[in-house]
Coordinates of N, CA and C in Angstrom, one line a residue:
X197 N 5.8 2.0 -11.5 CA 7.1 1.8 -12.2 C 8.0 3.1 -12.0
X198 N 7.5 4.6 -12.3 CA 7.9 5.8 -12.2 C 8.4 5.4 -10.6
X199 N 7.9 5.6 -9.9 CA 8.1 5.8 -8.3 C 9.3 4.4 -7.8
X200 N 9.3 3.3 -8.3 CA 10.3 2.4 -8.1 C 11.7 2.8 -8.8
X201 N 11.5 3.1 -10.0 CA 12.7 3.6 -11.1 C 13.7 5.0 -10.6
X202 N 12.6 6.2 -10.6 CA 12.7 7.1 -10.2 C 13.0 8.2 -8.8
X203 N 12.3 6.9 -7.9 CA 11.9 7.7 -6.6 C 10.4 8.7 -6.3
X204 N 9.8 8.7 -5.4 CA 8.2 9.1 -4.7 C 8.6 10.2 -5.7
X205 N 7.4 10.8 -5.7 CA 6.8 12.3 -6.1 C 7.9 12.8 -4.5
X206 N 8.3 14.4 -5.4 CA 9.2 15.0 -4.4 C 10.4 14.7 -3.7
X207 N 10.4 13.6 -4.4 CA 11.9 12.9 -4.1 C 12.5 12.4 -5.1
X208 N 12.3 12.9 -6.4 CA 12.7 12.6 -7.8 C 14.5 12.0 -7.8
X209 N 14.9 11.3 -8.2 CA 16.1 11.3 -8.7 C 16.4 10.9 -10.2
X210 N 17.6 10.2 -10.7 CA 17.7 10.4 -12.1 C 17.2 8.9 -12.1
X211 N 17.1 8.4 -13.5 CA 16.0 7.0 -13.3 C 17.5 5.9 -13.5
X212 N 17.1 5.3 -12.3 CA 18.2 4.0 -12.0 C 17.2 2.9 -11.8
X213 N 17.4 1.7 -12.7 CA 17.0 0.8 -13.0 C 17.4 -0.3 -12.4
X214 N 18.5 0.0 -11.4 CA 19.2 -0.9 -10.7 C 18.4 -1.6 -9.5
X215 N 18.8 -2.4 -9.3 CA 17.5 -3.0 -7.9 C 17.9 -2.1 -6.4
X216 N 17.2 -2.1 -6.1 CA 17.3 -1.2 -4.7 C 16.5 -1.8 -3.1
X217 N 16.6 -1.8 -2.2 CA 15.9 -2.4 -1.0 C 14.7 -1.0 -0.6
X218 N 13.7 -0.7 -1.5 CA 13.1 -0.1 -1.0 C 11.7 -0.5 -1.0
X219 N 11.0 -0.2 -0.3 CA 9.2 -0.6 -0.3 C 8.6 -0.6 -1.3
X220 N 9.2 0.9 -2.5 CA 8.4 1.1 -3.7 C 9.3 -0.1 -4.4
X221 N 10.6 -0.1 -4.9 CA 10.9 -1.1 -5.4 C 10.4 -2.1 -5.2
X222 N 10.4 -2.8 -4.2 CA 10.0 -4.3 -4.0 C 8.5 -4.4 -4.4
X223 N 7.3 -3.7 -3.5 CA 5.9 -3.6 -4.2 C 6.2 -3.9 -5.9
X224 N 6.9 -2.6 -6.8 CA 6.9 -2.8 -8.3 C 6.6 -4.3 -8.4
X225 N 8.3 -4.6 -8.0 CA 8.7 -6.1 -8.6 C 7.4 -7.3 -7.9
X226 N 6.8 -7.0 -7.0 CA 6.1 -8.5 -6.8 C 4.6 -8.2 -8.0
X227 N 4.1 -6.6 -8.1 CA 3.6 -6.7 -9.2 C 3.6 -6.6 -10.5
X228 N 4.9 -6.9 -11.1 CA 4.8 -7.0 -12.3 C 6.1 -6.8 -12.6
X229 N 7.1 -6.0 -12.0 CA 8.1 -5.3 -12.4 C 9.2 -6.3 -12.8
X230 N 9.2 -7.3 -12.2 CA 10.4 -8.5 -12.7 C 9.8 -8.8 -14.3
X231 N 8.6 -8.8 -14.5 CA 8.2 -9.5 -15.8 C 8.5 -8.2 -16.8
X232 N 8.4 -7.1 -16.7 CA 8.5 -5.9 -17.4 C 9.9 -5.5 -17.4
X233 N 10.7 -5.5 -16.4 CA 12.3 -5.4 -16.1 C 13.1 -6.6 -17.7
X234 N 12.4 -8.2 -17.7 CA 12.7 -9.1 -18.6 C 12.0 -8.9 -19.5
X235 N 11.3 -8.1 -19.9 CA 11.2 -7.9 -21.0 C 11.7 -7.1 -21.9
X236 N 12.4 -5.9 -21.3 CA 13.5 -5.4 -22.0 C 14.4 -5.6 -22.8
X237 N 14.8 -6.1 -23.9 CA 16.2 -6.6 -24.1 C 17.5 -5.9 -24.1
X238 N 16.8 -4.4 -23.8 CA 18.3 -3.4 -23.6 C 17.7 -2.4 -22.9
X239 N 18.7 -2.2 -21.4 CA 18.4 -1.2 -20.9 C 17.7 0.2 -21.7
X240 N 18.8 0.6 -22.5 CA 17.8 2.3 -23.4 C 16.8 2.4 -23.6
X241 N 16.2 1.0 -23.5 CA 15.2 1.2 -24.3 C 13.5 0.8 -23.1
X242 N 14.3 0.3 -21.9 CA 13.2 1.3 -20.6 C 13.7 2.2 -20.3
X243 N 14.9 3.4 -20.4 CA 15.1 4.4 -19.9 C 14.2 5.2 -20.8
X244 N 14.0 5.3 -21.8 CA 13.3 5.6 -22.9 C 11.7 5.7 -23.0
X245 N 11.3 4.6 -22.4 CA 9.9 4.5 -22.4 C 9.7 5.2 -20.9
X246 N 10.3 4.8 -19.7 CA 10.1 6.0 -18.7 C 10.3 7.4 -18.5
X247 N 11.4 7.6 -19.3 CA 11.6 9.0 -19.6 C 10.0 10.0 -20.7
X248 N 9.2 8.8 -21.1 CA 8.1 9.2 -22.0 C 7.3 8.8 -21.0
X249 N 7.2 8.5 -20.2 CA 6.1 8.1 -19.0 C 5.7 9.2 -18.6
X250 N 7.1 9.7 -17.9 CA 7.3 10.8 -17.0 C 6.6 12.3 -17.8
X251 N 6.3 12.3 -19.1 CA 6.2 13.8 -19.5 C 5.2 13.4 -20.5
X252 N 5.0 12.7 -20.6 CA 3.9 12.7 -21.7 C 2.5 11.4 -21.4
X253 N 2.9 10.4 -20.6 CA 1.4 9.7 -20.0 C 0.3 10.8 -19.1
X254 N -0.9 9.8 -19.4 CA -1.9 11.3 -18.5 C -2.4 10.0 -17.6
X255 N -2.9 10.5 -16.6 CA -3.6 9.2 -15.5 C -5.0 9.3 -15.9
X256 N -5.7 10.0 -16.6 CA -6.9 9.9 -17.0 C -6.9 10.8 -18.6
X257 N -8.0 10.4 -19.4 CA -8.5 11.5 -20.3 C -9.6 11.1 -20.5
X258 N -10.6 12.3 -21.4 CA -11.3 12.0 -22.2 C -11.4 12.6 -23.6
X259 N -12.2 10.8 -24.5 CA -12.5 11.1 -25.8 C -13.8 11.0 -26.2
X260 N -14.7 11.4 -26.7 CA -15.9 11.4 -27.7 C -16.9 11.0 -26.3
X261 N -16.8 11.5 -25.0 CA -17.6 11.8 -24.1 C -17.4 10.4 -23.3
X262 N -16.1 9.9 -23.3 CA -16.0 8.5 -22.5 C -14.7 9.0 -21.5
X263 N -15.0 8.6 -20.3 CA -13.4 9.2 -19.5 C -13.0 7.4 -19.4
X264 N -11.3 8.0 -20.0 CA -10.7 6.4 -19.9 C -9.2 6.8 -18.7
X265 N -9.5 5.8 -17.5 CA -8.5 6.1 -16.2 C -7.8 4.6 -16.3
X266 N -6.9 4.5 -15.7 CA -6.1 3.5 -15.7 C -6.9 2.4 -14.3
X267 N -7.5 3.5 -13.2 CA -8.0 2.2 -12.1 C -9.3 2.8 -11.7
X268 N -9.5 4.2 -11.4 CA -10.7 4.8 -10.7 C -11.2 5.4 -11.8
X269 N -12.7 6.1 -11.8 CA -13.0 7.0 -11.7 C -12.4 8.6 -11.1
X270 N -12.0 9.9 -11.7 CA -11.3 10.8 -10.8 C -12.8 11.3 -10.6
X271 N -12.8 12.5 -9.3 CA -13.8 13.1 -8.8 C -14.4 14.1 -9.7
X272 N -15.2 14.4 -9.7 CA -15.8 15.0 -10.8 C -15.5 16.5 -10.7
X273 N -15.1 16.7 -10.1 CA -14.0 18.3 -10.3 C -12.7 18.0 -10.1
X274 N -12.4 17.3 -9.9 CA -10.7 16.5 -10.6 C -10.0 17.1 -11.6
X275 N -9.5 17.7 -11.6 CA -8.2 18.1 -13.1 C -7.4 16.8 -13.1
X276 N -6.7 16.8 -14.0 CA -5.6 16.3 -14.1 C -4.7 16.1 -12.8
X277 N -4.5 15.6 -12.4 CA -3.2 15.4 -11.4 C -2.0 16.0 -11.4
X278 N -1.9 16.7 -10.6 CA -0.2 17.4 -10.7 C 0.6 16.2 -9.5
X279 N 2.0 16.7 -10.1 CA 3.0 16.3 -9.2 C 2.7 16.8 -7.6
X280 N 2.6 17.8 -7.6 CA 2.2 18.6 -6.2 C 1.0 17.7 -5.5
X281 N 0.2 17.4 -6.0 CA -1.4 16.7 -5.5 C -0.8 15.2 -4.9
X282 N 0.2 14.5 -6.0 CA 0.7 13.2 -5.4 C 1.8 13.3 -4.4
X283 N 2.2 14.3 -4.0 CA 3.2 14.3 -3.5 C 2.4 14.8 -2.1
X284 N 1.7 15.7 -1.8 CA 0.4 15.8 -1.0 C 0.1 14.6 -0.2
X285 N -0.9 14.2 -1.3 CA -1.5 12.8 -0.8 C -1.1 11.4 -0.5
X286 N 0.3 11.5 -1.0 CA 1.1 10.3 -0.8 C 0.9 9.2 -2.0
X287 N -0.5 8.9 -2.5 CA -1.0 8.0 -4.0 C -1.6 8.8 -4.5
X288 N -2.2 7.9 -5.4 CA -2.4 8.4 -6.8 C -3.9 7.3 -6.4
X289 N -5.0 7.8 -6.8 CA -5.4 7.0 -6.4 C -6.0 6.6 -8.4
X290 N -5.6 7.3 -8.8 CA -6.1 6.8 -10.2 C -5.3 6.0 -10.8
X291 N -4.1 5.5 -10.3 CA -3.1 4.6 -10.6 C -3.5 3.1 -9.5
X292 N -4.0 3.4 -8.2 CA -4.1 1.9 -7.5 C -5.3 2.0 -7.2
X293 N -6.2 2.4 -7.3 CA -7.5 2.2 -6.6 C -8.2 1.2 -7.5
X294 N -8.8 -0.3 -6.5 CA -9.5 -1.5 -7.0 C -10.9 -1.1 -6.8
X295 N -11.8 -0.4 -7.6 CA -13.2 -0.4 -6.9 C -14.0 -1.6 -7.1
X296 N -14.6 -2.0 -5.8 CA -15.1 -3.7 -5.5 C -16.4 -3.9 -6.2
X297 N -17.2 -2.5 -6.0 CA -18.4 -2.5 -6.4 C -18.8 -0.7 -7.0
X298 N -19.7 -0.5 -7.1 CA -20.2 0.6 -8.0 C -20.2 1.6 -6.8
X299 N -20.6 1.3 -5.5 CA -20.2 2.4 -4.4 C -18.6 2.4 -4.5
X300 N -17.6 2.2 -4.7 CA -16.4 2.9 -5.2 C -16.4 3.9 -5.8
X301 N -17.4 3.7 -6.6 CA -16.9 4.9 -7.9 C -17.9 6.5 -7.7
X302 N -16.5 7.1 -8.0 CA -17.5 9.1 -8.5 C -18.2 9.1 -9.1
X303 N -19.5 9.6 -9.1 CA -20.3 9.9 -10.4 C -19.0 10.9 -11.5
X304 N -19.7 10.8 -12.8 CA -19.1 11.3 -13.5 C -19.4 12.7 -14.0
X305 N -18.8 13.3 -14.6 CA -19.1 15.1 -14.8 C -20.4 14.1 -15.4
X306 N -21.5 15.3 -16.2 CA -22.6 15.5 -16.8 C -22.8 15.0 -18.1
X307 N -21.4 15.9 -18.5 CA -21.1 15.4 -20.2 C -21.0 14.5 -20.3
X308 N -20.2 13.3 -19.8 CA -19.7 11.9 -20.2 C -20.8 11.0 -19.9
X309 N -20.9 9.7 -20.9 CA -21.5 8.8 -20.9 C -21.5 8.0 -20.5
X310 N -20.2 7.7 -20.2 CA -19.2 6.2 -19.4 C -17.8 6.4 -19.2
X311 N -17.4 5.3 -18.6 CA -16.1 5.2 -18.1 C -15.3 4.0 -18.7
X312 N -14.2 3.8 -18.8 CA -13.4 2.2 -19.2 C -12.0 2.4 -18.1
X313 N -11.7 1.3 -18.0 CA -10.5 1.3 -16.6 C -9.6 -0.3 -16.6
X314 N -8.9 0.0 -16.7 CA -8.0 -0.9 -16.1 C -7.4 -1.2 -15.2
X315 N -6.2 -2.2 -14.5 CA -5.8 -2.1 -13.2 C -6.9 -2.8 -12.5
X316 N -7.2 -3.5 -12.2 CA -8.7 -4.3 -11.8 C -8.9 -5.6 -12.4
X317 N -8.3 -6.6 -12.4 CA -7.8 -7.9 -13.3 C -9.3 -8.4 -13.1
X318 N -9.8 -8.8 -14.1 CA -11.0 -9.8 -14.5 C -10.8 -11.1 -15.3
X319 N -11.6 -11.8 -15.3 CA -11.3 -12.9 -16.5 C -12.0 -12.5 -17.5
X320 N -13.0 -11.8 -17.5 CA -13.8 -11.0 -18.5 C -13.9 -9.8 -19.0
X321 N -13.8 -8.9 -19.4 CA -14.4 -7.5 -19.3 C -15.7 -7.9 -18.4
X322 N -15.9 -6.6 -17.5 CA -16.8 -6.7 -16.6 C -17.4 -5.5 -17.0
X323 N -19.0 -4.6 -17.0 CA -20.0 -3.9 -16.7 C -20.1 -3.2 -15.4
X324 N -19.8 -2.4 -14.7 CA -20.6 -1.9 -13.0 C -21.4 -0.7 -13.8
X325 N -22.0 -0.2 -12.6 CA -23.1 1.1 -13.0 C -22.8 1.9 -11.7
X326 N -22.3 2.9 -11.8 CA -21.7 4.2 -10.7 C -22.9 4.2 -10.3
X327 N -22.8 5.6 -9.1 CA -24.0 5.6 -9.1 C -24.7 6.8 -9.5
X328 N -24.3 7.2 -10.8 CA -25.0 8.0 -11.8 C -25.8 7.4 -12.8
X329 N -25.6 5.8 -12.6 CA -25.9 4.8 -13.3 C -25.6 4.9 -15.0
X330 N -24.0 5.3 -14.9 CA -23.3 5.5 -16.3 C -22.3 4.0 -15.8
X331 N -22.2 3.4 -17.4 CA -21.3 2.3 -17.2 C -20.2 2.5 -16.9
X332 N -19.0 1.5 -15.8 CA -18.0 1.6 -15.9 C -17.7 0.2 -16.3
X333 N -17.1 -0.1 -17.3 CA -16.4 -1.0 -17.6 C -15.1 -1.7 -17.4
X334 N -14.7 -2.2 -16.9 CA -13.2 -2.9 -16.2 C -12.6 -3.8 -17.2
X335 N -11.4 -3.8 -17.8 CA -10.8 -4.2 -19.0 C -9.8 -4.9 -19.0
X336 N -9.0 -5.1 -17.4 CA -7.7 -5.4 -17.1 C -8.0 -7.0 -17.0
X337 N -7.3 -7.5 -18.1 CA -7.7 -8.9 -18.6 C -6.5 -10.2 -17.5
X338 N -5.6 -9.0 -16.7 CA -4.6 -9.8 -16.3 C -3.5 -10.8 -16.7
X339 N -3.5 -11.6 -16.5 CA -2.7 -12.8 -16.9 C -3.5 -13.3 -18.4
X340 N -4.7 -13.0 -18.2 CA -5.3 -14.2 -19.1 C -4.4 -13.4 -21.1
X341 N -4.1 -12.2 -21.1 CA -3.6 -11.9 -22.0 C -4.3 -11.9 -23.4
X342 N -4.8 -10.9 -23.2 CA -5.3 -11.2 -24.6 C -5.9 -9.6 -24.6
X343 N -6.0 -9.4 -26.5 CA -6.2 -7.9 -26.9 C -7.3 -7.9 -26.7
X344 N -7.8 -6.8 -26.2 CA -9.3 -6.5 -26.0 C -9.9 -4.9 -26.4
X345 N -11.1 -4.3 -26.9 CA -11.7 -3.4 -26.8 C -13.0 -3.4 -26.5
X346 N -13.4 -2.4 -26.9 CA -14.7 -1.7 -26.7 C -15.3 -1.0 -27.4
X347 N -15.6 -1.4 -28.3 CA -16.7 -0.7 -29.7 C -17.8 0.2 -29.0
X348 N -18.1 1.1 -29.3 CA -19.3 2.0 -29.1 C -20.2 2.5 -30.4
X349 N -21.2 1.9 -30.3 CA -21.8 2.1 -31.3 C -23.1 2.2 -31.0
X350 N -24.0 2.9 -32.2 CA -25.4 3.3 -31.6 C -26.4 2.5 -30.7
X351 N -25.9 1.6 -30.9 CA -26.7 0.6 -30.6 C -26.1 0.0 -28.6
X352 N -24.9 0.3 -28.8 CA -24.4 0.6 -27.3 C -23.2 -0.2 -27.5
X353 N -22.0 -0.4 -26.2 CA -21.0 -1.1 -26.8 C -20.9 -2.5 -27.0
X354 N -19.7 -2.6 -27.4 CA -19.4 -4.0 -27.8 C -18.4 -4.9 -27.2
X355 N -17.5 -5.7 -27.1 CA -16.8 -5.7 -26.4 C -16.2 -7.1 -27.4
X356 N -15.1 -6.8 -27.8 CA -14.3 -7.4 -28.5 C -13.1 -8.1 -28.2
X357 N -12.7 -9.0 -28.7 CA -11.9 -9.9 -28.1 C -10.9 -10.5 -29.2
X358 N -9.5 -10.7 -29.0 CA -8.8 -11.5 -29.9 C -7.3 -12.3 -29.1
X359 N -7.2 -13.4 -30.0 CA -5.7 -13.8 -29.2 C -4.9 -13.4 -29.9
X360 N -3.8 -13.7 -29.4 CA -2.2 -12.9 -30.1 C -2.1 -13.8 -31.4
X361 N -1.9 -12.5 -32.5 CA -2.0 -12.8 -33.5 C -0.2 -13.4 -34.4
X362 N 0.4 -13.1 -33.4 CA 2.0 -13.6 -33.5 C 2.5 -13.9 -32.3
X363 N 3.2 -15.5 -32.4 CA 3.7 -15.1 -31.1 C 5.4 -15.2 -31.2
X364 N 5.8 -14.7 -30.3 CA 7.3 -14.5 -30.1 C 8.2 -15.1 -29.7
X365 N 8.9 -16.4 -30.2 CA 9.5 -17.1 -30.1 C 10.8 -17.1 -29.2
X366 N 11.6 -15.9 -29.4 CA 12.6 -15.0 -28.6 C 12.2 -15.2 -27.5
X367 N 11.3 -15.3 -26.9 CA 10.6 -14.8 -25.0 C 10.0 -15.9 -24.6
X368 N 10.1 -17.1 -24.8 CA 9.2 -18.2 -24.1 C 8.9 -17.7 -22.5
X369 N 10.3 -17.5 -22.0 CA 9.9 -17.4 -20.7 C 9.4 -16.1 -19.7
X370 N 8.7 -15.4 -20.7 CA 8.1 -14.5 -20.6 C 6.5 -14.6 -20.3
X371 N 6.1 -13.8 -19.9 CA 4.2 -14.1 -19.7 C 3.7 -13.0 -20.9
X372 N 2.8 -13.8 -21.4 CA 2.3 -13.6 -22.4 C 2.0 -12.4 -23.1
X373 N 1.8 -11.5 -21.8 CA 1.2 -10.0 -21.9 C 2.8 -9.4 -22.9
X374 N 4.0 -9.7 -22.2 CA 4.4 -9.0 -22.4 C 6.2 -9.8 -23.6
X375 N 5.2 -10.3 -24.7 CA 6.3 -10.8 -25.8 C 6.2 -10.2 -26.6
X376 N 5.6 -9.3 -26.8 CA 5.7 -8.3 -28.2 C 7.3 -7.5 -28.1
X377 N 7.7 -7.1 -27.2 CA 8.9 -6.8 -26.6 C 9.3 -4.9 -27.3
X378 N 8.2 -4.5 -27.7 CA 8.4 -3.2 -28.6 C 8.4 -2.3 -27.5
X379 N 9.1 -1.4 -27.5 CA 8.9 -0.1 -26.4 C 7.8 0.6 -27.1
X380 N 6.9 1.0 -25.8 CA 6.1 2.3 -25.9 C 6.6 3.2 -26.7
X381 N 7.7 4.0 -26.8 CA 8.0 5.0 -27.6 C 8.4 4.5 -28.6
X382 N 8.7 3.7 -29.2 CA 8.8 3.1 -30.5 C 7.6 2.9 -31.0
X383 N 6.6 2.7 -30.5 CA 5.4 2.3 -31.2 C 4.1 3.6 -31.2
X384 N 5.1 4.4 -30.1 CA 4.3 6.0 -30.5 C 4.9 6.5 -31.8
X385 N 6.3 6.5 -32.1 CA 6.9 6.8 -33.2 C 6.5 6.8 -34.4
X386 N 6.2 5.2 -34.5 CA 5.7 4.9 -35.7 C 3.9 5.3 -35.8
X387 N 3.2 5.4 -35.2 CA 2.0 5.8 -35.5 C 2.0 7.3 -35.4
X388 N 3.0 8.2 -35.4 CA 3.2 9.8 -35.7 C 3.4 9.7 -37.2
X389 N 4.0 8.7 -38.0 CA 4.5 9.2 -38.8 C 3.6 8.4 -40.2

């Protein structure tokens, strides 16, 4: 979305929302970006949530010894990603990389127990085993839309499931994922405060 909106790494410009004939634009839009574009109901308020993209999303972290990436596994001396690294390498690969099978994936540092990932559409939450034989779990529920987690508990995780507990009448023609219609930074806002 950043790289359609904004322009590649190293070729930044100011974020125009406008349609454009470019490679990254059009990729966006066939994956998702028309349905994310309508779900807006006022421009400010994707300029808003990309402008919080851009400075404050991470492509990976970890919490309580679990690394959570949006698609890969990063390498196990991996930092964070800088701008300079994607602009280098051309991708990101913790943003698009589909791993097919458990040879995809890095082992993970030492410390960590597991991984969770998205970007990887399932009909299920799925299970793989790296091959440090620590789970990686795949979460991206796709189309099928629905809230999902991952309990971890002593006993090992869980994997939880619910349907939309409201739906949004405003957005019929919308896909499901996306009728809540709240901006990201509105909904960081309120759980700061």
């Amino acid at each position: 979305m950043i790289n359609a909106l904004c322009g590649l790494p190293g070729a930044r410009h100011a974020l125009d929302p406008t349609p454009r004939d470019t490679p990254e634009w059009q990729r966006w839009l066939r994956n998702g970006g028309q349905a994310t574009l309508a779900s807006y109901a006022r421009k400010q308020d994707l300029i808003r949530d990309v402008e919080w993209l851009m400075t404050q999303s991470k492509r990976w972290f970890v919490r309580d010894r679990w690394l959570y990436s949006h698609a890969t596994r990063p390498h196990p001396t991996q930092q964070p990603i800088t701008e300079a690294q994607r602009t280098a390498t051309g991708a990101d690969l913790l943003l698009w990389d589909r791993p097919t099978s458990s040879s995809n994936l890095y082992e993970l540092r030492e410390e960590l127990i597991g991984s969770v990932h998205g970007h990887t559409p399932r009909a299920q939450p799925e299970r793989l085993l790296g091959p440090d034989r620590k789970p990686a779990w795949f979460m991206d529920l796709g189309k099928h839309a629905r809230d999902i987690a991952i309990h971890h508990s002593v006993t090992g995780p869980h994997v939880l499931t619910a349907p939309p507990l409201v739906q949004d009448t405003r957005a019929q023609s919308r896909p499901a994922a996306l009728r809540l219609g709240a901006s990201l930074s509105t909904l960081f806002k309120q759980r700061s405060t």
